[in-house]
XYZ file of C-alpha atoms in Angstrom:
703
model
C -22.987 -139.283 -59.289
C -26.535 -138.293 -58.536
C -27.640 -139.535 -61.948
C -27.248 -143.080 -60.730
C -29.136 -142.747 -57.481
C -32.504 -144.435 -57.290
C -34.162 -141.057 -56.848
C -32.759 -140.019 -60.217
C -33.869 -143.040 -62.261
C -36.169 -140.892 -64.349
C -33.078 -139.200 -65.785
C -31.869 -142.547 -67.091
C -35.256 -143.197 -68.614
C -34.908 -139.932 -70.518
C -31.442 -140.921 -71.707
C -32.681 -144.299 -72.968
C -35.656 -142.706 -74.721
C -33.405 -140.096 -76.331
C -31.009 -142.766 -77.653
C -33.922 -144.701 -79.121
C -35.141 -141.544 -80.868
C -31.625 -140.865 -82.173
C -31.329 -144.350 -83.621
C -34.734 -144.000 -85.253
C -33.762 -140.680 -86.820
C -30.486 -142.148 -88.120
C -32.216 -145.171 -89.671
C -34.854 -142.980 -91.290
C -32.243 -140.539 -92.605
C -30.269 -143.305 -94.306
C -33.300 -144.079 -96.443
C -33.309 -140.620 -98.050
C -33.332 -140.754 -101.857
C -30.594 -138.657 -103.437
C -30.944 -139.239 -107.173
C -31.150 -135.541 -107.957
C -28.401 -134.456 -105.566
C -24.901 -133.936 -106.868
C -21.933 -135.132 -104.867
C -20.883 -132.818 -102.021
C -17.285 -132.406 -100.970
C -16.671 -131.616 -97.325
C -13.442 -131.607 -95.326
C -11.576 -133.832 -97.764
C -12.033 -131.438 -100.688
C -8.773 -130.437 -102.333
C -8.403 -126.662 -102.539
C -6.068 -125.251 -105.206
C -3.307 -123.040 -103.827
C -4.213 -120.321 -106.286
C -7.676 -120.028 -104.735
C -7.534 -118.168 -101.471
C -11.149 -118.501 -100.390
C -13.998 -120.914 -101.070
C -17.413 -120.085 -99.616
C -19.788 -122.854 -98.492
C -23.212 -122.661 -96.890
C -21.863 -122.630 -93.325
C -18.145 -121.968 -93.674
C -15.375 -120.353 -95.697
C -12.218 -122.307 -96.558
C -8.962 -120.337 -96.756
C -5.604 -121.320 -98.243
C -2.385 -119.313 -98.142
C 0.169 -118.370 -100.769
C 3.903 -118.892 -100.569
C 4.613 -115.369 -99.337
C 2.192 -115.683 -96.403
C 3.640 -119.069 -95.401
C 7.205 -117.729 -95.421
C 6.383 -114.649 -93.335
C 4.404 -116.457 -90.641
C 6.129 -117.642 -87.476
C 3.488 -120.285 -86.842
C -0.106 -121.145 -87.766
C -1.467 -118.507 -85.400
C -0.024 -115.806 -87.676
C -1.937 -117.285 -90.610
C -5.255 -117.551 -88.766
C -5.176 -113.944 -87.570
C -5.188 -112.801 -91.223
C -8.742 -114.094 -91.701
C -11.044 -111.083 -92.277
C -13.254 -111.693 -89.213
C -10.460 -112.670 -86.790
C -7.967 -110.550 -84.893
C -5.189 -110.805 -82.347
C -6.311 -109.456 -78.982
C -3.211 -107.596 -77.741
C -4.323 -107.658 -74.100
C -4.547 -111.447 -73.795
C -2.345 -112.254 -76.835
C -5.039 -114.648 -78.060
C -7.193 -114.816 -81.179
C -10.793 -113.631 -81.151
C -13.556 -112.657 -83.563
C -14.116 -109.043 -84.598
C -17.857 -109.809 -84.295
C -17.599 -110.762 -80.628
C -19.122 -113.880 -79.104
C -17.351 -117.171 -78.388
C -14.852 -118.573 -80.893
C -13.813 -122.238 -80.721
C -10.457 -123.223 -82.240
C -9.713 -126.738 -83.512
C -6.781 -128.542 -85.086
C -8.019 -131.297 -87.394
C -11.248 -131.360 -85.423
C -9.782 -131.398 -81.913
C -10.311 -128.434 -79.603
C -7.014 -126.572 -79.449
C -5.463 -124.025 -77.144
C -3.610 -120.942 -78.249
C -0.294 -122.688 -77.609
C -1.294 -125.704 -79.710
C -2.000 -123.382 -82.633
C 1.415 -121.808 -82.091
C 3.030 -125.243 -82.232
C 1.904 -125.827 -85.839
C 4.427 -124.656 -88.406
C 3.098 -122.685 -91.422
C 4.448 -125.278 -93.859
C 2.176 -127.890 -92.237
C -1.020 -125.909 -92.852
C -3.220 -127.209 -95.672
C -6.198 -124.904 -95.133
C -8.327 -123.206 -92.504
C -12.086 -123.743 -92.202
C -13.937 -120.777 -90.730
C -17.502 -121.657 -89.636
C -19.532 -118.503 -89.085
C -22.510 -120.893 -88.735
C -21.241 -123.721 -86.459
C -22.384 -127.319 -87.151
C -24.835 -128.901 -84.714
C -22.199 -130.555 -82.535
C -20.654 -127.140 -81.742
C -23.682 -124.870 -82.147
C -24.519 -124.768 -78.414
C -20.937 -123.950 -77.415
C -19.653 -121.372 -79.880
C -20.656 -118.524 -82.179
C -17.758 -119.183 -84.570
C -15.538 -122.236 -85.138
C -12.060 -122.187 -86.688
C -10.678 -125.567 -87.786
C -7.022 -125.731 -88.784
C -6.312 -128.589 -91.225
C -2.698 -129.842 -91.227
C -0.695 -132.333 -93.266
C -0.116 -136.016 -92.512
C 1.552 -136.643 -89.120
C 5.242 -137.383 -88.855
C 7.646 -137.978 -86.001
C 9.081 -134.806 -84.491
C 9.144 -132.410 -81.587
C 8.283 -128.776 -80.959
C 8.632 -126.425 -78.017
C 8.391 -122.746 -77.252
C 7.825 -120.056 -74.649
C 6.752 -116.424 -74.530
C 6.226 -113.655 -72.039
C 4.724 -110.170 -72.180
C 4.958 -107.738 -69.292
C 4.338 -104.079 -68.496
C 6.972 -101.768 -67.051
C 5.101 -99.887 -64.348
C 2.201 -102.097 -63.238
C 1.215 -105.684 -62.553
C 0.583 -107.093 -66.030
C 2.070 -110.451 -67.111
C 1.117 -112.960 -69.808
C 3.342 -116.023 -70.013
C 3.236 -119.481 -71.541
C 5.361 -122.492 -72.413
C 4.610 -125.635 -74.391
C 6.215 -128.815 -75.660
C 5.159 -131.715 -77.891
C 6.910 -134.949 -78.784
C 5.703 -137.487 -81.319
C 7.111 -140.918 -82.022
C 5.255 -143.397 -84.172
C 1.642 -143.702 -83.026
C 2.256 -141.852 -79.751
C 2.090 -138.151 -79.037
C 2.880 -136.414 -75.742
C 2.026 -132.795 -74.981
C 2.598 -130.411 -72.066
C 1.408 -126.783 -71.717
C 1.520 -124.094 -69.056
C 0.153 -120.549 -69.100
C -0.247 -117.725 -66.605
C -2.141 -114.429 -66.705
C -1.469 -112.040 -63.838
C -3.050 -108.650 -63.156
C -2.305 -106.468 -60.129
C -3.768 -102.958 -60.398
C -3.640 -100.509 -57.478
C -5.321 -97.485 -59.063
C -8.886 -98.087 -60.156
C -11.353 -95.299 -59.412
C -15.080 -95.975 -59.113
C -17.720 -93.261 -58.970
C -21.339 -94.313 -58.397
C -24.669 -92.672 -57.724
C -27.841 -94.237 -56.288
C -30.947 -92.030 -56.381
C -34.401 -93.291 -55.309
C -37.578 -92.684 -53.322
C -38.391 -94.938 -50.379
C -41.089 -94.664 -47.680
C -42.071 -91.121 -48.723
C -38.445 -89.931 -48.495
C -35.897 -89.153 -51.189
C -32.486 -90.782 -50.937
C -29.265 -90.145 -52.828
C -25.843 -91.707 -52.348
C -22.792 -90.326 -54.167
C -19.849 -92.698 -53.783
C -16.185 -92.327 -54.667
C -13.821 -95.295 -54.182
C -10.313 -96.338 -55.084
C -9.592 -100.043 -55.492
C -6.574 -102.290 -55.463
C -7.578 -105.458 -57.288
C -6.137 -108.290 -59.336
C -6.182 -111.928 -60.274
C -3.887 -114.796 -61.223
C -5.056 -117.488 -63.617
C -2.865 -120.519 -64.329
C -3.525 -123.451 -66.625
C -1.587 -126.718 -66.822
C -2.337 -129.364 -69.470
C -0.873 -132.848 -69.902
C -2.109 -135.036 -72.760
C -1.340 -138.362 -74.416
C -2.626 -139.475 -77.800
C -2.524 -142.895 -79.464
C -3.382 -142.567 -83.146
C -3.638 -145.231 -85.848
C -4.477 -143.386 -89.093
C -7.758 -144.379 -90.753
C -8.557 -146.769 -87.870
C -8.911 -145.240 -84.414
C -7.749 -142.470 -82.071
C -7.584 -142.464 -78.275
C -6.694 -139.411 -76.228
C -6.536 -138.709 -72.518
C -6.014 -135.171 -71.268
C -5.582 -133.857 -67.734
C -6.274 -130.158 -67.263
C -5.704 -128.119 -64.098
C -7.058 -124.566 -63.709
C -5.827 -122.449 -60.796
C -7.511 -119.127 -60.058
C -7.241 -116.522 -57.313
C -8.581 -112.958 -57.211
C -8.773 -110.142 -54.675
C -10.148 -106.654 -54.206
C -9.322 -104.049 -51.558
C -11.174 -100.783 -51.812
C -11.960 -97.797 -49.658
C -13.640 -94.466 -50.158
C -16.240 -91.996 -48.997
C -19.790 -91.105 -49.908
C -22.200 -88.231 -49.430
C -25.536 -89.639 -48.278
C -28.711 -87.565 -48.619
C -32.074 -88.249 -46.993
C -34.437 -85.428 -47.891
C -32.743 -82.331 -46.397
C -30.282 -84.279 -44.214
C -26.701 -84.763 -45.459
C -24.188 -87.225 -43.983
C -20.528 -87.978 -44.752
C -19.923 -91.736 -44.867
C -16.791 -93.847 -44.926
C -16.723 -97.190 -46.727
C -14.481 -100.113 -47.585
C -14.773 -103.440 -49.410
C -12.465 -106.458 -49.288
C -13.051 -109.637 -51.253
C -11.334 -112.853 -52.308
C -12.140 -115.742 -54.625
C -10.234 -118.928 -55.460
C -10.559 -122.392 -56.930
C -8.474 -125.313 -58.185
C -10.256 -127.158 -60.972
C -8.843 -130.508 -62.193
C -10.480 -131.985 -65.304
C -10.103 -135.393 -66.950
C -10.993 -135.576 -70.642
C -11.226 -138.976 -72.406
C -11.830 -139.264 -76.130
C -12.134 -142.250 -78.493
C -12.982 -142.303 -82.193
C -13.137 -145.286 -84.540
C -13.737 -145.610 -88.255
C -16.358 -148.255 -89.062
C -15.772 -149.170 -92.663
C -15.167 -146.369 -95.151
C -18.337 -144.365 -94.567
C -18.986 -144.387 -90.819
C -17.238 -142.906 -87.826
C -18.222 -143.269 -84.169
C -16.862 -140.910 -81.501
C -17.213 -140.904 -77.708
C -16.158 -138.146 -75.302
C -16.277 -138.148 -71.466
C -15.251 -135.135 -69.370
C -15.356 -134.916 -65.574
C -14.276 -132.456 -62.880
C -14.682 -131.940 -59.132
C -13.500 -128.915 -57.158
C -14.340 -126.312 -54.496
C -14.804 -122.571 -54.984
C -14.325 -120.162 -52.081
C -15.764 -116.627 -52.202
C -15.668 -114.067 -49.417
C -16.662 -110.416 -49.210
C -16.565 -107.936 -46.348
C -18.089 -104.522 -47.037
C -18.935 -101.796 -44.537
C -20.292 -98.248 -44.546
C -20.518 -95.958 -41.535
C -21.315 -92.356 -40.551
C -18.003 -90.520 -40.140
C -19.318 -88.068 -37.555
C -20.969 -90.558 -35.204
C -19.249 -93.799 -36.135
C -22.633 -95.514 -36.396
C -22.814 -98.404 -38.862
C -24.938 -97.900 -41.988
C -24.513 -101.485 -43.162
C -22.166 -104.395 -42.490
C -22.062 -107.051 -45.191
C -20.088 -110.204 -44.387
C -20.575 -112.857 -47.067
C -18.802 -116.224 -47.258
C -19.650 -118.837 -49.868
C -18.088 -122.290 -50.151
C -19.322 -124.197 -53.199
C -18.371 -127.835 -53.786
C -18.930 -128.432 -57.475
C -18.807 -131.568 -59.638
C -19.585 -131.858 -63.313
C -19.663 -134.522 -65.991
C -20.238 -134.359 -69.730
C -20.795 -137.352 -71.991
C -21.288 -137.313 -75.755
C -21.622 -139.899 -78.505
C -21.676 -138.959 -82.179
C -22.028 -140.817 -85.450
C -21.169 -139.556 -88.938
C -22.260 -141.396 -92.080
C -21.015 -140.271 -95.477
C -23.377 -140.971 -98.353
C -22.327 -140.827 -101.950
C -24.147 -137.504 -102.283
C -24.382 -136.086 -98.784
C -23.478 -136.405 -95.119
C -25.523 -137.255 -92.036
C -24.302 -136.285 -88.548
C -26.134 -137.370 -85.392
C -25.291 -137.222 -81.723
C -26.394 -137.136 -78.110
C -24.823 -135.109 -75.291
C -25.656 -135.004 -71.594
C -24.098 -132.665 -69.035
C -24.746 -132.485 -65.317
C -23.436 -129.968 -62.774
C -24.060 -130.445 -59.066
C -23.188 -127.726 -56.526
C -23.333 -127.968 -52.740
C -23.329 -124.502 -51.133
C -22.443 -123.385 -47.620
C -23.476 -119.731 -47.420
C -23.195 -117.057 -44.756
C -24.750 -113.717 -45.748
C -27.203 -111.013 -44.635
C -29.923 -113.597 -44.093
C -27.755 -115.839 -41.894
C -26.279 -119.282 -42.531
C -27.726 -121.751 -45.010
C -26.818 -124.980 -46.770
C -28.422 -125.933 -50.042
C -27.787 -127.958 -53.188
C -28.470 -127.086 -56.800
C -28.295 -129.273 -59.882
C -28.234 -128.316 -63.557
C -28.877 -131.066 -66.109
C -28.948 -130.589 -69.870
C -29.530 -133.155 -72.626
C -29.068 -132.458 -76.310
C -30.065 -134.809 -79.117
C -29.310 -133.729 -82.682
C -29.150 -134.853 -86.289
C -28.438 -132.909 -89.465
C -28.080 -133.645 -93.168
C -26.121 -131.561 -95.677
C -26.242 -131.685 -99.454
C -25.913 -129.722 -102.669
C -27.872 -129.273 -105.893
C -25.955 -127.338 -108.555
C -25.261 -123.867 -107.033
C -27.728 -124.459 -104.222
C -26.448 -125.926 -100.915
C -28.383 -126.751 -97.786
C -28.041 -128.060 -94.248
C -31.131 -129.269 -92.418
C -30.947 -130.018 -88.715
C -33.300 -131.124 -85.989
C -32.583 -131.287 -82.274
C -34.251 -131.940 -78.955
C -32.970 -130.170 -75.836
C -33.928 -130.854 -72.236
C -32.969 -128.422 -69.473
C -33.635 -129.550 -65.906
C -32.558 -126.887 -63.377
C -33.060 -127.688 -59.708
C -32.321 -124.623 -57.583
C -32.649 -124.269 -53.834
C -36.355 -123.410 -54.051
C -37.600 -124.514 -57.451
C -37.390 -127.107 -60.233
C -37.580 -126.031 -63.883
C -37.886 -128.886 -66.394
C -38.439 -128.197 -70.071
C -38.048 -130.004 -73.405
C -37.500 -127.861 -76.511
C -37.404 -128.828 -80.186
C -34.426 -127.084 -81.793
C -34.649 -127.008 -85.598
C -32.077 -125.335 -87.839
C -32.027 -124.579 -91.545
C -29.212 -123.197 -93.701
C -29.718 -122.374 -97.377
C -26.951 -121.108 -99.636
C -26.788 -119.962 -103.237
C -23.491 -119.393 -105.061
C -23.935 -116.354 -107.319
C -20.477 -116.821 -108.854
C -16.968 -117.771 -107.743
C -16.631 -114.876 -105.298
C -20.210 -114.023 -104.303
C -22.780 -115.980 -102.324
C -26.083 -115.458 -100.556
C -27.004 -117.424 -97.429
C -30.018 -117.684 -95.144
C -30.040 -119.312 -91.718
C -32.773 -119.802 -89.135
C -32.503 -121.536 -85.770
C -34.385 -121.980 -82.502
C -32.769 -122.961 -79.200
C -33.225 -122.623 -75.412
C -31.014 -120.519 -73.143
C -30.564 -121.557 -69.534
C -30.065 -118.893 -66.823
C -26.595 -118.802 -65.306
C -25.833 -120.063 -61.805
C -25.507 -116.510 -60.430
C -28.964 -115.583 -61.777
C -30.476 -118.666 -60.098
C -28.558 -118.147 -56.845
C -30.288 -117.539 -53.507
C -27.410 -115.340 -52.349
C -27.934 -111.751 -51.119
C -25.197 -109.065 -51.201
C -25.389 -105.487 -49.869
C -24.518 -102.940 -52.585
C -25.325 -99.589 -50.904
C -27.608 -98.266 -48.135
C -31.083 -99.722 -48.752
C -29.819 -101.561 -51.902
C -29.051 -105.298 -52.190
C -28.475 -107.728 -55.054
C -30.005 -111.213 -55.195
C -30.664 -114.018 -57.661
C -34.017 -115.560 -58.574
C -34.318 -119.365 -58.153
C -37.679 -119.307 -59.983
C -36.297 -118.230 -63.363
C -37.377 -120.276 -66.367
C -35.386 -121.133 -69.466
C -35.451 -118.515 -72.220
C -36.084 -119.460 -75.869
C -34.110 -117.824 -78.673
C -35.123 -117.680 -82.343
C -32.638 -116.187 -84.794
C -32.552 -115.392 -88.512
C -29.677 -114.192 -90.688
C -29.446 -113.212 -94.345
C -25.766 -113.024 -95.320
C -24.179 -111.679 -98.497
C -20.487 -112.587 -98.954
C -18.059 -111.066 -101.429
C -14.328 -111.495 -101.884
C -11.567 -110.738 -104.354
C -7.917 -109.755 -104.173
C -8.732 -106.538 -102.330
C -12.025 -107.129 -100.474
C -13.304 -109.921 -98.244
C -16.460 -109.057 -96.345
C -19.873 -110.266 -95.145
C -23.061 -108.223 -94.833
C -25.478 -109.802 -92.379
C -29.090 -108.708 -91.900
C -30.113 -110.249 -88.568
C -33.178 -110.567 -86.369
C -33.238 -112.289 -82.966
C -36.312 -112.858 -80.813
C -36.021 -114.085 -77.206
C -39.124 -115.416 -75.493
C -38.988 -115.227 -71.671
C -35.708 -113.304 -71.916
C -33.637 -113.125 -68.728
C -33.832 -109.521 -67.500
C -32.294 -107.798 -64.473
C -34.230 -105.057 -62.680
C -34.884 -103.340 -59.327
C -37.823 -104.345 -57.131
C -39.044 -103.211 -53.722
C -37.844 -105.731 -51.123
C -40.127 -105.322 -48.117
C -38.289 -107.987 -46.139
C -35.035 -106.013 -46.208
C -36.732 -102.615 -46.191
C -35.210 -101.350 -49.437
C -34.646 -102.218 -53.085
C -33.229 -105.425 -54.538
C -31.509 -105.809 -57.891
C -32.764 -109.186 -59.094
C -33.766 -111.143 -62.198
C -37.021 -111.845 -64.005
C -38.314 -113.558 -67.109
C -39.293 -110.647 -69.329
C -42.069 -111.205 -71.858
C -39.602 -110.968 -74.721
C -36.616 -109.155 -76.164
C -35.662 -108.415 -79.764
C -32.507 -107.407 -81.576
C -32.275 -106.508 -85.253
C -29.929 -104.650 -87.567
C -27.148 -105.118 -90.066
C -23.567 -106.193 -89.394
C -20.747 -105.494 -91.832
C -17.485 -107.335 -91.185
C -14.395 -107.966 -93.263
C -11.098 -106.638 -94.545
C -9.755 -104.362 -97.282
C -6.254 -104.614 -98.795
C -5.562 -101.501 -100.892
C -2.423 -103.049 -102.433
C -3.746 -106.598 -102.654
C -1.265 -107.870 -100.049
C -0.444 -107.582 -96.362
C 1.458 -104.306 -96.693
C -1.714 -102.573 -95.511
C -4.835 -104.307 -94.198
C -7.919 -102.575 -92.834
C -10.340 -104.713 -90.816
C -13.650 -103.344 -89.662
C -16.819 -104.356 -87.873
C -19.728 -101.910 -88.110
C -23.132 -102.880 -86.769
C -26.022 -100.375 -86.616
C -28.739 -102.129 -84.619
C -31.734 -101.749 -82.346
C -32.635 -103.779 -79.258
C -35.801 -103.866 -77.188
C -36.999 -105.566 -74.001
C -40.641 -105.941 -73.002
C -40.653 -106.465 -69.239
C -43.018 -108.761 -67.351
C -45.257 -105.794 -66.468
C -45.469 -104.658 -70.112
C -42.941 -101.801 -70.160
C -41.030 -101.425 -73.439
C -37.316 -100.592 -73.234
C -35.475 -99.633 -76.414
C -31.870 -98.832 -77.310
C -30.231 -97.980 -80.643
C -26.487 -98.256 -81.179
C -23.755 -98.581 -83.809
C -21.298 -101.257 -82.755
C -17.821 -100.803 -84.191
C -14.234 -102.000 -84.130
C -11.332 -101.095 -86.453
C -7.880 -102.599 -87.008
C -5.076 -101.204 -89.173
C -2.100 -103.495 -89.744
C 0.993 -103.545 -91.892
C 3.455 -106.337 -92.546
C 6.791 -105.851 -94.325
C 9.389 -108.619 -94.362
C 10.006 -109.469 -90.670
C 8.245 -106.379 -89.297
C 4.596 -106.193 -88.226
C 2.659 -103.278 -86.780
C -0.995 -103.076 -85.712
C -3.322 -100.413 -84.313
C -6.778 -101.223 -82.938
C -9.415 -98.718 -81.853
C -13.149 -98.385 -81.295
C -15.816 -95.924 -80.214
C -17.579 -97.416 -77.143
C -21.375 -97.608 -77.328
C -24.118 -98.389 -74.822
C -25.817 -101.798 -74.935
C -28.810 -103.082 -72.965
C -27.696 -105.201 -70.037
C -30.656 -106.022 -67.835
C -31.673 -102.961 -65.821
C -28.780 -100.946 -67.244
C -27.083 -99.542 -70.283
C -23.374 -100.441 -70.262
C -20.504 -99.529 -72.574
C -18.095 -102.016 -74.106
C -14.412 -101.700 -73.237
C -12.630 -98.870 -75.007
C -9.663 -99.717 -77.254
C -6.668 -97.751 -78.502
C -3.807 -100.230 -78.775
C -0.619 -99.938 -80.804
C 1.959 -102.709 -80.939
C 4.761 -103.916 -83.205
C 6.837 -107.077 -83.588
C 10.037 -108.175 -85.291
C 10.919 -111.761 -86.164
C 14.525 -112.966 -86.088
C 14.788 -116.689 -86.868
C 13.054 -118.493 -83.967
C 12.842 -115.326 -81.851
C 10.103 -112.699 -81.906
C 10.420 -109.329 -80.170
C 7.281 -107.358 -79.354
C 6.589 -103.931 -77.924
C 3.487 -101.821 -77.691
C 1.396 -99.352 -75.799
C -2.163 -100.134 -74.729
C -4.926 -97.573 -74.086
C -2.938 -94.762 -75.703
C -3.576 -91.524 -73.809
C -6.505 -92.919 -71.823
C -7.329 -95.356 -68.993
C -9.508 -98.379 -69.639
C -13.012 -97.028 -69.154
C -16.377 -98.596 -68.277
C -19.712 -96.798 -67.878
C -23.068 -98.010 -66.587
C -26.348 -96.158 -66.183
C -29.859 -97.243 -65.292
C -32.845 -96.955 -67.607
C -35.545 -94.284 -67.158
C -37.986 -97.070 -66.212
C -35.824 -98.201 -63.272
C -37.024 -97.718 -59.666
C -33.450 -96.782 -58.755
C -31.585 -94.162 -60.754
C -28.070 -95.607 -60.846
C -24.832 -94.683 -62.604
C -21.291 -96.007 -62.311
C -18.011 -94.976 -63.923
C -14.929 -97.225 -63.589
C -11.472 -96.217 -64.783
C -8.287 -98.293 -64.411
C -5.497 -95.721 -64.430
C -2.762 -98.375 -64.344
C -3.707 -99.174 -67.944
C -3.285 -95.626 -69.278
C -0.579 -95.604 -72.000
C 0.688 -98.929 -70.615
C 4.039 -99.779 -72.216
C 4.765 -103.492 -72.657
C 7.638 -105.650 -73.891
C 7.371 -109.217 -75.126
C 9.750 -112.017 -76.083
C 8.876 -115.295 -77.796
C 10.879 -118.355 -78.835
C 9.474 -121.193 -80.941
C 11.392 -124.183 -82.306
C 10.310 -127.320 -84.137
C 11.797 -130.303 -85.897
C 9.649 -132.631 -87.964
C 5.893 -132.722 -87.583
C 3.707 -134.028 -84.813
C 0.534 -136.096 -84.820
C -2.760 -134.210 -84.736
C -5.907 -136.222 -84.181
C -9.228 -135.755 -85.908
C -11.417 -135.339 -82.839
C -15.090 -134.808 -83.562
C -16.322 -134.116 -80.024
C -15.126 -131.316 -77.772
C -16.702 -130.679 -74.386
C -15.975 -129.040 -71.057
C -17.714 -129.018 -67.693
C -19.369 -125.880 -66.319
C -17.140 -123.019 -65.086
C -16.835 -122.176 -61.422
C -20.112 -120.968 -59.908
C -19.790 -117.508 -58.358
C -22.117 -114.648 -57.470
């Protein structure tokens, strides 16, 4: 590892300094006086079965009645009933109605969809839903769902499911098995997602002025594209309750994708019109093995120390061949041949300490992650070899407590981002404070305020030196000189729940300093325009978000879930231009459950959101599916994108140097009929460990 080379000794100095600061913070925090603070009850709090929801400052705790437990096939069926969660019918996985990244845990350990399926409803004690993630997860997720189960017992569980379409390449499949005996637990999982679509239409327009001439390109293409993603997991856990836990997990990700497209375009230059032919072929693949080691030990009755190490090393291959030519003369307009081979290694290490006071809890930790990528690139600018390195350190501590109806969580962090691209080094330390205040109005109403500040690192594609031809006189490139953005967010949340309603109203305001923005610039070296990245002066987003569910009959016979978010977003570019967009985000789900039958319909009205130099729509939804449970078997059928193809629109902003629009439609998805079959069996109960750290190395770097 490059961290241990002599040239990288200054990284180790930072690590040592950070650990010293962490220890100092922990010692100081343990001296806090708490005479006026009443005892707080965290994860170990006993929730009465008659109480379905308990709201805390950063989370809601849900329990389930006898009827819900009897109807559910597995824990996944219980979790999807939470008002801000839904079952995504396309991937058959759980996600938030609010969007963003949702992290799922079982007793504190990061869990896959299949692991959640392997938990029987009778084992579920409660579900903790963090809409404000604690510090140790705050940089990785927007929401955290922690499934709390009963004491472990010896047993085994296994299952499999598959969902496939009749008339196109659409397959979701998975299988899992777990066996527990005494202190030992063995687990094996496999999943596959396959897409193979041969009828995607793409219509695009480029319109611009260049060298005192007016250009316009109207393109029409038809693509055959697809991908196959496979995941294999093998894990072993040694657990001694109330003493220690050790887990080793081997994870293998396999990914391949392709695209084959051809079409024609009408190319205008002033009064001259040409008919062009065009095609684009591309491939991408990687095999990513990951080793994940975890150890946690209780030190006395009030302290717990956890250590997590994750490492991976793999190679990503990307290739693209795109051409455009004049049909009448056969002369080449452009010939783009890009090949990228990226050898990537990553390591993540984290140590965390939790101390439980009589009247509060202190959590502290330190995490370091390093990703090193060696690139061999052949593109429009010739052949090049270069290395990039992305290092991030995160030091945090937070204290939570309660005074009567008033709860609080105070956190302080220090984040270092050290990005070394092919042409630049960006090194920055940022203080990351966080405050959460909560007031319980009564048993079913609460008011919460949260404020946080954190850095946002540009992605590897934004920092890339790669250049790709998009159209005549138009290329796309990264910007190795990008700096880290800084994000400050505030939320005022009102929560209300009873037998019929369970919803949150969130007034939010986000301010991004040095926001990462994509835009067109004149590229004199290539004699045209380049779509690239910049650090804008700032961006802002504010509005109100209403999320939750309504049960007209007070049960699951009819449930209406909704997310409605009227909002405004602005970007102030580096040259002072102000870009503004107003929208009303929305998503609606109607579901009904009667005995062993379940039916659900999801729909939305797509809206435009700011996305760099463009306005883009979110994916349209009109999905109807039903299921029937018969003992251990579940039969599913449905139709996705009822009466319409999946649809994606992009258009440039009035301020853009290039007037661009794009309309993608996947006709294979139109009224796509699917069938699914699932089998799940269990005997006894299996060990679940209380893992406090969950990390993963960086995803594959692509452009």
